[in-house]
Each structure stands twice: as C-alpha cells, then as structure tokens.
Coordinates of C-alpha atoms in Angstrom, one line a residue:
M132 CA 262.2 235.8 224.6
G133 CA 259.2 236.0 227.1
D134 CA 258.3 233.7 230.0
G135 CA 256.7 231.2 227.6
H136 CA 259.9 230.7 225.7
D137 CA 261.9 230.1 228.9
R138 CA 259.5 227.6 230.3
L139 CA 259.6 225.9 226.7
R140 CA 263.5 226.0 226.9
A141 CA 263.5 224.6 230.5
A142 CA 260.8 221.7 229.5
L143 CA 263.0 220.6 226.5
A144 CA 266.2 221.2 227.8
D145 CA 267.0 217.5 228.4
R146 CA 266.4 216.8 224.5
Y147 CA 266.5 219.8 222.8
A148 CA 268.4 223.3 223.0
I149 CA 266.1 225.8 221.6
L150 CA 268.3 228.3 219.4
G151 CA 265.8 230.9 218.2
E152 CA 262.4 231.2 216.5
L153 CA 262.1 230.6 213.0
G154 CA 258.4 232.0 212.5
A155 CA 254.9 231.5 213.7
G156 CA 251.6 230.3 211.8
G157 CA 248.1 230.0 212.6
M158 CA 248.7 226.6 214.4
A159 CA 252.3 226.5 215.8
T160 CA 255.4 228.7 216.4
V161 CA 258.4 227.0 214.8
Y162 CA 261.9 227.1 216.5
L163 CA 265.2 226.1 215.2
A164 CA 266.8 223.8 218.0
E165 CA 269.7 221.4 218.4
D166 CA 269.0 217.8 218.7
L167 CA 271.2 217.0 221.7
K168 CA 271.3 213.2 221.2
H169 CA 272.1 213.1 217.6
H170 CA 273.7 216.5 217.2
R171 CA 271.9 217.8 214.5
K172 CA 269.6 220.9 213.7
V173 CA 266.1 220.4 213.6
A174 CA 262.8 222.6 213.5
V175 CA 260.6 222.3 216.7
K176 CA 257.0 223.3 216.4
V177 CA 254.9 223.9 219.1
L178 CA 251.1 224.3 219.1
R179 CA 249.6 227.5 220.1
P180 CA 248.8 227.3 224.0
E181 CA 244.9 227.7 223.5
L182 CA 244.9 225.0 221.0
A183 CA 246.8 222.4 223.0
A184 CA 244.4 223.2 225.6
I185 CA 241.6 222.5 223.7
L186 CA 243.3 219.2 222.2
G187 CA 244.8 217.4 225.3
G188 CA 248.2 215.7 224.6
E189 CA 247.3 212.0 224.8
R190 CA 244.7 212.2 221.8
F191 CA 246.9 214.6 219.6
L192 CA 250.0 212.4 220.1
K193 CA 248.1 209.3 219.2
E194 CA 246.6 210.9 216.0
I195 CA 250.1 212.2 215.1
E196 CA 251.8 208.7 214.8
V197 CA 250.0 208.0 211.6
T198 CA 252.2 210.8 210.1
A199 CA 255.3 209.4 211.5
N200 CA 255.0 206.1 209.4
L201 CA 254.9 208.2 206.2
Q202 CA 258.6 207.6 204.4
H203 CA 258.6 209.1 200.9
P204 CA 261.6 211.1 199.4
H205 CA 259.5 214.0 198.8
I206 CA 257.6 214.0 202.5
L207 CA 259.6 216.0 205.4
P208 CA 259.8 213.0 207.9
L209 CA 258.7 213.4 211.4
Y210 CA 261.4 213.0 214.0
D211 CA 259.8 213.0 217.2
S212 CA 256.5 214.3 219.2
G213 CA 255.4 214.7 222.8
K214 CA 254.3 216.9 225.6
A215 CA 256.6 218.9 227.8
D216 CA 255.1 221.1 230.6
T217 CA 251.8 222.2 228.9
F218 CA 253.4 222.6 225.5
L219 CA 252.5 220.1 222.9
F220 CA 255.2 219.8 220.2
F221 CA 256.5 217.9 217.1
V222 CA 259.8 217.7 215.5
T223 CA 261.3 217.6 212.1
P224 CA 264.3 218.1 210.0
F225 CA 265.7 221.5 209.8
V226 CA 265.5 222.4 205.9
E227 CA 268.3 225.0 204.9
G228 CA 266.6 226.1 202.0
E229 CA 263.5 228.3 201.7
S230 CA 259.6 227.7 201.3
L231 CA 257.9 228.1 198.0
R232 CA 255.9 230.7 199.7
D233 CA 259.3 232.7 200.4
K234 CA 260.3 231.9 196.6
L235 CA 257.0 233.1 195.2
D236 CA 257.2 236.3 197.1
R237 CA 260.5 237.1 195.8
E238 CA 260.3 236.1 192.5
R239 CA 256.3 236.0 192.0
Q240 CA 256.3 233.6 189.2
L241 CA 258.4 230.4 188.4
S242 CA 259.5 229.0 185.2
I243 CA 257.3 226.6 183.7
E244 CA 259.7 223.7 183.8
E245 CA 260.5 224.3 187.6
T246 CA 256.6 224.7 188.5
V247 CA 255.8 221.5 186.7
D248 CA 258.5 219.7 188.5
I249 CA 257.4 220.8 191.7
G250 CA 253.8 219.7 190.9
R251 CA 255.2 216.2 190.1
A252 CA 257.1 215.7 193.1
I253 CA 254.6 216.9 195.4
A254 CA 251.8 215.0 193.3
S255 CA 254.0 211.7 194.1
A256 CA 254.2 212.4 197.8
L257 CA 250.4 212.7 197.7
E258 CA 249.8 209.8 195.9
Y259 CA 251.9 207.9 198.1
A260 CA 250.0 209.1 201.3
H261 CA 246.5 208.9 199.7
E262 CA 247.1 205.2 199.1
R263 CA 247.7 204.8 202.9
N264 CA 244.3 207.2 203.7
V265 CA 246.2 209.9 204.7
I266 CA 244.7 213.4 203.6
H267 CA 247.2 216.4 204.0
R268 CA 244.3 219.1 204.1
D269 CA 246.5 222.1 203.9
I270 CA 248.5 222.1 200.8
K271 CA 250.0 225.6 200.1
P272 CA 253.3 227.1 199.1
A273 CA 254.3 227.9 202.9
N274 CA 254.0 223.8 203.3
I275 CA 256.2 223.0 200.4
L276 CA 260.1 223.4 200.9
L277 CA 262.6 223.7 198.5
Q278 CA 266.2 222.4 199.1
S279 CA 268.8 222.5 196.6
G280 CA 265.9 222.1 194.1
H281 CA 264.2 219.0 195.9
A282 CA 260.6 219.8 196.8
L283 CA 259.2 218.5 200.2
V284 CA 255.8 218.6 201.7
A285 CA 256.0 219.7 205.2
D286 CA 253.4 219.2 208.1
F287 CA 251.8 215.9 206.3
G288 CA 248.9 215.0 208.4
I289 CA 249.2 217.7 211.2
A290 CA 246.0 219.4 210.3
L291 CA 244.2 216.1 210.1
A292 CA 245.6 215.2 213.9
V293 CA 244.5 218.4 215.2
S294 CA 240.9 218.0 213.7
E295 CA 240.7 214.1 214.9
A296 CA 242.1 215.1 218.4
G297 CA 239.6 218.1 218.6
G298 CA 236.7 216.4 217.6
Q299 CA 233.5 218.4 218.4
R300 CA 235.4 221.3 220.3
L301 CA 236.8 222.3 217.2
T302 CA 234.5 224.2 214.8
E303 CA 233.6 222.7 211.2
T304 CA 235.7 225.5 209.4
G305 CA 238.4 225.8 212.4
L306 CA 242.3 225.1 211.6
S307 CA 241.9 222.2 209.7
L308 CA 240.3 223.7 207.0
G309 CA 243.5 225.1 205.0
T310 CA 244.4 228.3 203.9
P311 CA 241.7 230.3 202.3
H312 CA 243.3 230.8 198.7
Y313 CA 244.2 227.1 198.1
M314 CA 241.1 225.3 199.9
S315 CA 238.8 223.2 197.9
P316 CA 235.1 223.7 197.6
E317 CA 234.2 221.1 199.8
Q318 CA 236.7 222.6 202.5
A319 CA 235.2 225.9 201.9
S320 CA 231.6 224.6 202.9
G321 CA 232.8 222.8 205.9
D322 CA 232.9 219.5 205.1
R323 CA 234.8 217.2 207.4
E324 CA 234.9 214.0 205.2
L325 CA 237.6 215.2 202.8
D326 CA 239.4 212.6 200.2
G327 CA 242.6 212.9 198.0
R328 CA 240.6 214.9 195.7
S329 CA 240.7 218.0 198.0
D330 CA 244.7 217.8 198.0
V331 CA 244.9 217.7 194.3
Y332 CA 242.7 220.8 194.1
S333 CA 245.2 222.5 196.6
L334 CA 248.2 221.8 194.8
A335 CA 246.3 222.8 191.6
A336 CA 246.0 226.5 193.1
T337 CA 249.5 226.4 194.1
L338 CA 250.6 225.9 190.7
Y339 CA 248.3 228.3 189.2
E340 CA 249.9 230.7 191.5
A341 CA 253.3 229.7 190.7
F342 CA 252.6 230.0 186.7
A343 CA 250.3 233.0 186.9
G344 CA 251.8 235.2 189.6
E345 CA 248.8 235.0 191.9
P346 CA 246.2 232.5 193.3
P347 CA 243.2 231.4 191.0
F348 CA 240.9 233.3 193.4
A349 CA 242.0 236.3 195.2
A350 CA 239.8 238.8 197.3
P351 CA 240.4 241.2 200.3
S352 CA 238.8 239.2 202.7
T353 CA 238.2 235.4 203.8
P354 CA 234.4 235.3 202.9
A355 CA 235.1 237.2 199.5
I356 CA 237.6 234.4 198.7
V357 CA 235.6 231.2 199.8
A358 CA 232.7 233.0 197.7
K359 CA 234.7 233.0 194.5
I360 CA 235.8 229.4 195.4
L361 CA 232.2 228.3 195.2
T362 CA 230.7 230.4 192.5
E363 CA 233.5 231.5 190.1
R364 CA 235.4 229.7 187.4
P365 CA 239.0 231.2 186.8
P366 CA 240.7 231.9 183.6
L367 CA 242.8 229.2 182.0
V368 CA 246.3 230.1 183.3
S369 CA 247.4 229.8 179.8
D370 CA 245.5 233.0 179.0
V371 CA 247.1 234.6 181.9
R372 CA 250.4 233.5 180.8
E373 CA 250.8 232.4 177.2
T374 CA 253.9 230.2 177.6
V375 CA 252.2 227.9 179.6
P376 CA 251.4 224.7 177.2
S377 CA 248.0 224.2 176.6
H378 CA 247.7 220.8 178.0
T379 CA 249.5 221.6 181.1
A380 CA 246.9 224.7 181.7
R381 CA 243.8 222.4 180.8
A382 CA 245.2 219.8 183.5
V383 CA 245.4 222.7 186.0
Q384 CA 241.8 223.8 185.2
K385 CA 240.4 220.5 185.6
A386 CA 242.0 219.7 188.8
L387 CA 240.1 222.9 190.0
E388 CA 236.7 221.7 189.3
K389 CA 234.3 222.4 191.8
L390 CA 232.9 219.1 191.9
P391 CA 235.5 216.4 193.3
A392 CA 233.9 213.8 190.5
D393 CA 235.1 216.3 187.9
R394 CA 238.6 216.4 189.3
F395 CA 241.5 214.0 188.5
Q396 CA 240.7 211.2 190.6
T397 CA 244.0 210.7 191.8
A398 CA 247.3 212.8 192.2
A399 CA 249.3 210.4 190.0
A400 CA 246.6 211.2 187.3
F401 CA 247.1 215.0 187.7
A402 CA 250.9 214.7 187.6
D403 CA 250.6 212.6 184.5
A404 CA 248.4 215.1 182.8
L405 CA 251.1 218.2 183.7
T406 CA 253.4 216.5 181.1
N407 CA 251.5 214.1 178.7
P408 CA 249.5 216.0 176.1
G409 CA 247.4 212.9 175.4
A410 CA 246.2 212.8 178.9
M411 CA 244.1 215.7 178.3
T412 CA 241.9 214.9 175.3
T413 CA 239.0 217.3 175.7
G414 CA 238.7 220.9 176.4
I415 CA 237.6 222.9 179.3
S416 CA 235.7 226.0 179.2
A417 CA 237.5 228.8 180.9
T418 CA 234.2 230.6 181.2
F419 CA 230.5 229.7 182.3
P420 CA 227.9 228.4 180.3
R421 CA 225.5 230.9 179.1
A422 CA 222.8 231.5 181.6
G423 CA 219.0 230.5 181.4
A424 CA 219.1 226.8 180.4
P425 CA 216.0 225.0 181.5
V426 CA 215.7 222.6 184.6
R427 CA 213.3 219.9 184.8
A428 CA 210.4 220.6 187.3
K429 CA 210.7 219.1 190.8
H430 CA 207.6 219.7 193.2
W431 CA 207.0 223.7 192.8
R432 CA 210.0 225.1 190.6
A433 CA 210.9 228.1 188.8
T434 CA 214.2 228.6 187.0
V435 CA 216.4 231.8 187.1
P436 CA 219.7 232.5 185.6
W437 CA 222.6 231.2 187.7
F438 CA 223.7 235.0 188.2
A439 CA 220.7 235.8 190.4
A440 CA 221.8 233.1 192.7
V441 CA 225.1 235.1 193.3
A442 CA 223.7 238.4 193.3
A443 CA 224.0 239.0 196.8
L444 CA 227.9 239.2 196.2
A445 CA 227.4 242.6 194.7
V446 CA 229.5 245.4 196.0
A447 CA 226.9 248.1 196.4
A448 CA 223.4 248.0 198.2
A449 CA 220.9 250.4 198.3
A450 CA 217.2 250.3 200.0
I451 CA 214.4 252.5 198.7
L452 CA 211.5 252.8 201.3
F453 CA 208.1 254.0 200.4
R454 CA 206.2 255.7 203.2
G455 CA 202.8 255.6 201.3
P456 CA 201.3 258.1 199.1
S457 CA 201.5 261.8 199.5
A458 CA 198.9 264.6 198.9
T459 CA 199.6 264.4 195.3
G460 CA 199.2 260.8 195.0
V461 CA 202.8 259.8 194.3
A462 CA 204.6 257.8 196.9
N463 CA 207.2 259.5 198.8
A464 CA 210.5 257.5 198.5
V465 CA 213.4 257.5 201.5
E466 CA 216.7 256.2 199.9
F467 CA 219.4 255.0 201.9
V468 CA 222.3 254.1 200.1
V469 CA 225.5 252.1 201.7
R470 CA 228.3 251.6 199.2
F471 CA 230.9 249.1 199.6
D472 CA 234.5 248.6 198.0
D473 CA 235.8 245.6 199.3
G474 CA 233.7 243.1 197.7
I475 CA 232.0 241.3 200.8
N476 CA 228.6 240.1 201.0
H477 CA 227.5 242.8 203.6
G478 CA 224.0 242.6 203.4
F479 CA 221.1 244.6 204.9
A480 CA 217.3 243.5 206.2
L481 CA 214.2 245.6 206.6
S482 CA 212.0 244.9 209.6
E483 CA 208.5 243.5 208.8
D484 CA 207.0 247.0 209.6
G485 CA 209.1 248.8 207.5
R486 CA 210.3 251.3 210.2
Q487 CA 214.1 249.8 210.5
L488 CA 217.0 248.9 208.4
V489 CA 219.8 247.2 209.4
V490 CA 223.1 247.1 207.2
S491 CA 226.5 245.0 208.0
G492 CA 229.0 247.9 207.9
E493 CA 231.9 248.8 205.8
N494 CA 234.0 248.1 208.7
G495 CA 232.4 245.1 210.2
G496 CA 229.7 246.5 212.4
L497 CA 226.0 246.6 212.1
L498 CA 224.5 250.0 211.1
T499 CA 221.0 250.7 211.9
R500 CA 218.5 253.5 211.0
A501 CA 214.9 254.1 211.7
M502 CA 213.0 255.6 208.9
D503 CA 211.8 258.3 210.8
A504 CA 215.1 259.5 211.8
A505 CA 218.0 260.8 209.7
R506 CA 220.8 259.6 212.1
I507 CA 222.5 256.2 211.5
T508 CA 223.6 254.2 214.5
S509 CA 225.9 251.2 215.1
L510 CA 224.5 248.3 216.4
T511 CA 227.8 246.6 217.1
A512 CA 231.7 248.0 217.0
T513 CA 232.5 249.1 213.6
D514 CA 236.1 248.1 213.9
G515 CA 235.2 244.4 215.0
P516 CA 234.7 241.4 213.0
I517 CA 232.6 241.2 209.8
R518 CA 228.8 240.7 210.8
G519 CA 227.2 239.3 207.9
Q520 CA 223.6 238.1 206.5
P521 CA 221.3 240.5 209.1
V522 CA 217.7 239.1 209.4
F523 CA 214.9 240.9 211.4
S524 CA 212.8 238.7 213.9
P525 CA 209.1 238.4 212.9
D526 CA 208.5 241.0 215.8
G527 CA 211.0 243.5 214.9
E528 CA 212.8 243.3 218.3
S529 CA 215.7 241.2 217.4
I530 CA 218.2 240.9 214.7
A531 CA 220.0 237.5 214.0
Y532 CA 223.3 238.0 212.0
I533 CA 226.7 235.8 211.3
D534 CA 229.9 236.9 213.0
V535 CA 232.4 235.5 210.0
E536 CA 235.7 235.6 212.2
E537 CA 234.1 233.7 214.7
R538 CA 231.8 231.6 212.8
E539 CA 228.6 232.1 214.9
L540 CA 225.2 232.9 214.5
Q541 CA 224.3 235.6 216.9
R542 CA 221.4 237.6 217.7
I543 CA 221.4 241.2 219.4
P544 CA 218.2 243.5 220.2
A545 CA 217.3 245.7 217.5
R546 CA 217.7 248.5 219.8
G547 CA 221.3 247.3 220.8
G548 CA 222.5 245.4 223.5
V549 CA 224.9 242.4 224.3
P550 CA 225.1 239.7 221.6
V551 CA 223.9 236.1 222.2
I552 CA 225.6 233.3 220.6
I553 CA 223.2 231.0 219.1
A554 CA 225.2 228.0 217.3
E555 CA 228.3 227.6 215.5
V556 CA 228.3 227.8 211.7
P557 CA 230.7 227.2 208.5
L558 CA 232.6 229.6 207.1
L559 CA 230.3 230.4 204.1
V560 CA 226.5 231.0 205.0
M561 CA 224.5 231.4 201.9
G562 CA 221.3 233.2 203.1
L563 CA 219.7 233.4 206.5
A564 CA 216.0 233.4 207.3
W565 CA 214.0 234.0 210.6
G566 CA 210.8 232.1 210.6
P567 CA 207.5 231.7 212.6
Q568 CA 208.3 229.6 216.0
D569 CA 211.5 231.3 216.3
T570 CA 213.6 229.0 213.9
L571 CA 216.7 230.2 212.1
V572 CA 217.4 228.8 208.9
W573 CA 220.3 229.3 206.5
G574 CA 222.0 227.7 203.3
R575 CA 225.7 225.9 204.0
G576 CA 228.1 226.0 201.1
F577 CA 228.0 222.5 199.2
S578 CA 225.1 221.6 201.5
G579 CA 221.2 221.5 202.2
L580 CA 219.4 224.0 204.4
W581 CA 220.0 223.8 208.3
A582 CA 217.9 225.1 211.2
V583 CA 218.3 226.0 214.7
P584 CA 216.0 227.4 217.4
V585 CA 216.8 231.0 218.0
E586 CA 217.4 229.9 222.0
G587 CA 220.2 227.7 220.6
G588 CA 220.8 224.1 220.5
T589 CA 222.5 221.7 217.7
P590 CA 221.5 222.6 214.1
V591 CA 220.1 220.1 212.2
Q592 CA 219.9 219.5 208.6
L593 CA 216.6 220.1 206.6
T594 CA 217.6 219.2 202.9
V595 CA 220.2 217.3 201.2
P596 CA 221.1 218.2 197.5
D597 CA 220.3 215.6 195.0
T598 CA 224.1 215.2 193.7
A599 CA 222.6 212.6 191.1
R600 CA 220.8 215.7 189.4
G601 CA 223.7 217.9 189.5
E602 CA 222.6 220.0 192.6
L603 CA 225.6 221.3 194.6
G604 CA 223.7 223.3 197.3
H605 CA 220.7 225.0 198.7
W606 CA 220.6 228.5 199.3
H607 CA 219.0 231.6 200.3
P608 CA 215.9 230.4 202.2
Q609 CA 213.0 232.6 202.6
F610 CA 209.7 232.3 204.5
L611 CA 206.5 232.5 203.1
P612 CA 204.3 235.3 204.9
G613 CA 202.7 233.9 207.9
E614 CA 204.0 230.4 207.2
T615 CA 206.3 228.0 207.9
R616 CA 207.0 226.7 204.4
L617 CA 210.2 228.5 202.8
L618 CA 211.4 229.3 199.2
F619 CA 215.1 228.2 198.8
S620 CA 217.7 228.3 195.4
T621 CA 219.3 225.0 194.4
Y622 CA 222.7 225.7 193.1
R623 CA 223.2 223.5 189.9
A624 CA 226.2 222.0 188.1
P625 CA 226.9 222.8 185.5
F626 CA 226.9 226.7 186.2
D627 CA 224.2 227.6 183.8
S628 CA 220.9 228.0 186.0
T629 CA 219.7 227.7 189.4
A630 CA 216.1 226.5 190.6
V631 CA 213.7 228.0 193.4
E632 CA 212.1 225.4 195.1
L633 CA 209.1 225.0 197.8
L634 CA 209.8 223.2 201.2

C-alpha cells in the first residue's frame, strides 16, 4: 500500500484496523477492516479523493443519514460513516460470500428458480425503500451480494447521497447515473428527477442477464449502449432461453419498457408478475411495430419512418462531394470513405463552402481533410476520448463537437489548435447544430432541444416534448439556410414513426 493507504490506516486507527483492499469501483475503494470496538470484520468504503474534494464532508454525511435508517432483511445495513483526515468513508458489514457479478462471471447464467428468488428478494427491498422515498439509482449485479443463498442490496442510497451532496458541481450524467448496461432510459438521458420505476428497470436488466447470460443491450462503448437503451427493444428473454416461463419473460419485458408509465408502477408488482401467470394478461411485442404509421399534423410536419431517426447509428459513413461539372459536362465526384466497426455514432460534417470535411475517427480523434488535398490530418489526439457529432461554424473557421468521456461541448479552430470548453452536456446528445448568431443547439435524450452561446454559458431548454401525445424527445436539429428557424425530429411512442417539425 502507498502513502495514501498509510494515511488512511492512521486516520482510522482508533476505530478500525485496515486489513487489506477488497476492490475498487467508480466511486470508492473498499477495504476489509476490523471494527476494534465490536471485534467484527467490516467493509470500509472510502470515496475517491477527487470525489470527496468536490462533495465536502458535512453535506455528504448529512445526505447519507437517510440510508442509515433503512432496516430490511435484504438491504445491507450501514454501520458507520464519517470523515477522517481528508477521507470520506462509510462502513457496512463484511459479507462472506460473493456478488451476483462474481457469480455471473463464473457461471454466466443462473437457474430459473434462483434468478426469480433473487429478483423477488431485491424487489422487496426496493419496495420498502421506495415507500420511504429512497431510490437506489445503481441496481446492478455488483451491488447484489449473495451470502448462503441470501440476497442483499449493497450501497443503498450512496449514489443519491453523492448526487445530492455534489449539487451543481456534478454533471447531470456523472457518478450517480448508474452503470451503462443497467441504467434506465431516463437515467441514460440525464434526468435527475428519478422515481422507483427507474430501479425497477435496472432490476429487470439485471435479471435479464442472469437468465440470458448477457445484458439486454450490449455494445463496445458507453455511448453505443446508451443509444441502444433509448432506441431498441431487446428480444424476449424466453426467445434467448426457451426454459424461461412465458409470464416471467413478459414480466421482465414490461419492466424494460422505455417509458416509466409503461412499466410496473411498483417493485412489488414486478415481483408478483415474475411468479404469477395471472399478473401478465396481455402480450408484449418483442419487435418494433411496422414503420410508417401516420402522425397527426402539428405546425409544419412531415412523417418519416422511425428508422430514419436512428440512422445516425450507422457503422459506416461516406461522403461524396461534387466539385462541379467537368469539361465533358459530368460532375467530378471526390469520394472519401471512413469505415467503423465498433457501432459508435462517429458522425461527420462538411463546411458550408464544401472545402473541408471533418470526421470523428475510429480511435476517438477528429480527422479532417481539405478537398483540394489528399492528406488526412488530425485535429485532436486519435487515442483520446471519443469526440462525436462534429459541426462547422457558418464561416467554416471553427468546429464544435461533443467530448463523450468528459461530457462536454467543445470547439476547436478548423485548422487545429487548443479546444475550448463551452458547456457540460448529458451523456447522449442526439444531433448538434451551429446556427446564426453563434448559437449551438442539440437534442438531449428523452428531453427537448437545448441551446447555448458559442462563447459559453448556462444551457437553456428550447422545447419540451408533449408526453401526452406520446413524444419522447426532440432530436437532430438543423438550421434552415440563412435563418434562425430550425428543423428537428420528434421521437414518438410507440416506436413506429417520427415527425419532422419546424421551430
């Protein structure tokens, strides 16, 4: 152990003897320790130093008091919490067993009976907490502990405490969002106001993996996973594993619905449906409805198939640029093809004068090519974070893009230079447009259009989806040439069509 571990040992020496490190996660490092007062083994979880510095001890410890009052046989209790030296920590029992994550890594799939038993146990814990207005926000296999066949939910309320204590200093899609494979669509789109139905979704995703051997949505990167969560529906788990009872499979599918209103409204109802065939009286389609259903007109609107709205998820991009007619009267085409194999929405943009193309490259960087040159150059490090959704300024002098890992809207000179941070953005941005008067507009997950000045500032919301009409989000804004008005797509439920509107 290094100096930091020695400092921790010294800081806790009057209460806990640190015996060794058990593991580390996104928010905390976990140590095995001996409770010197009660002579028992405990798990001491210490927040990462940079996170502790952002939160501050007083506010975090106040927020975590809520979870200390949760008393349920399937909730891992909170023994202690505090601040020692610069360390923020909390203490739970040491479980002499394994996590569901460990078990799935070893066995890949569990028996139908064991999976259902775990699901019902965790659902009972969630129901108890939800009745007390406590949402877990990070249900996943790693947070479900198994001790002699008894399932326990760990870290209950820790993500909420981190989010509440961090306030505006944490991004909307930061540590409190959960783990990508198990986060609900509303979490994926950056909503801060979550309710118990988000936990129901995450539990369903966890059970899906225990049944099928893989999560409902898998992809090689967080943005690609989130895109699938928002736009795709997984197959019925009984189609993947035939021995899963039909009513159980349909219960899991209902709990994985995109809209919270379409899921079970309580964890108890989900638990009942897992074992009670009568609880599921209607079938659930395992595929999207057919594309092209008409949409009632509102303002100026054109209906397009739903798959056109998600065409940006294509894994290959090509741009064919015309230089004008040749001496023979036939246009000369310059073809520049960039292929991707990782399923990420890389995106490309062409300057208004048609002289420069920018593509978000396979290894994360922005690649650019002038049409009068054969050489492709890098504007940013190609082994850095993924930079997506590039867009040129109207004068072609600058490029805006999303730094996916930092969740920031940035801009950079089109000829290269130092990036400038404009604003924080959610994890999933659906389209980016640079309009006149130097305004940037984007679509945000299950939300409306947002805008911010190019020079930076606080983003403001331009539109709000009409949920009463089945609208889920406003995506892919596009300014009309020379105007401040813009077009955007309205993503609707059911997933049969989307509308193009004029704002």
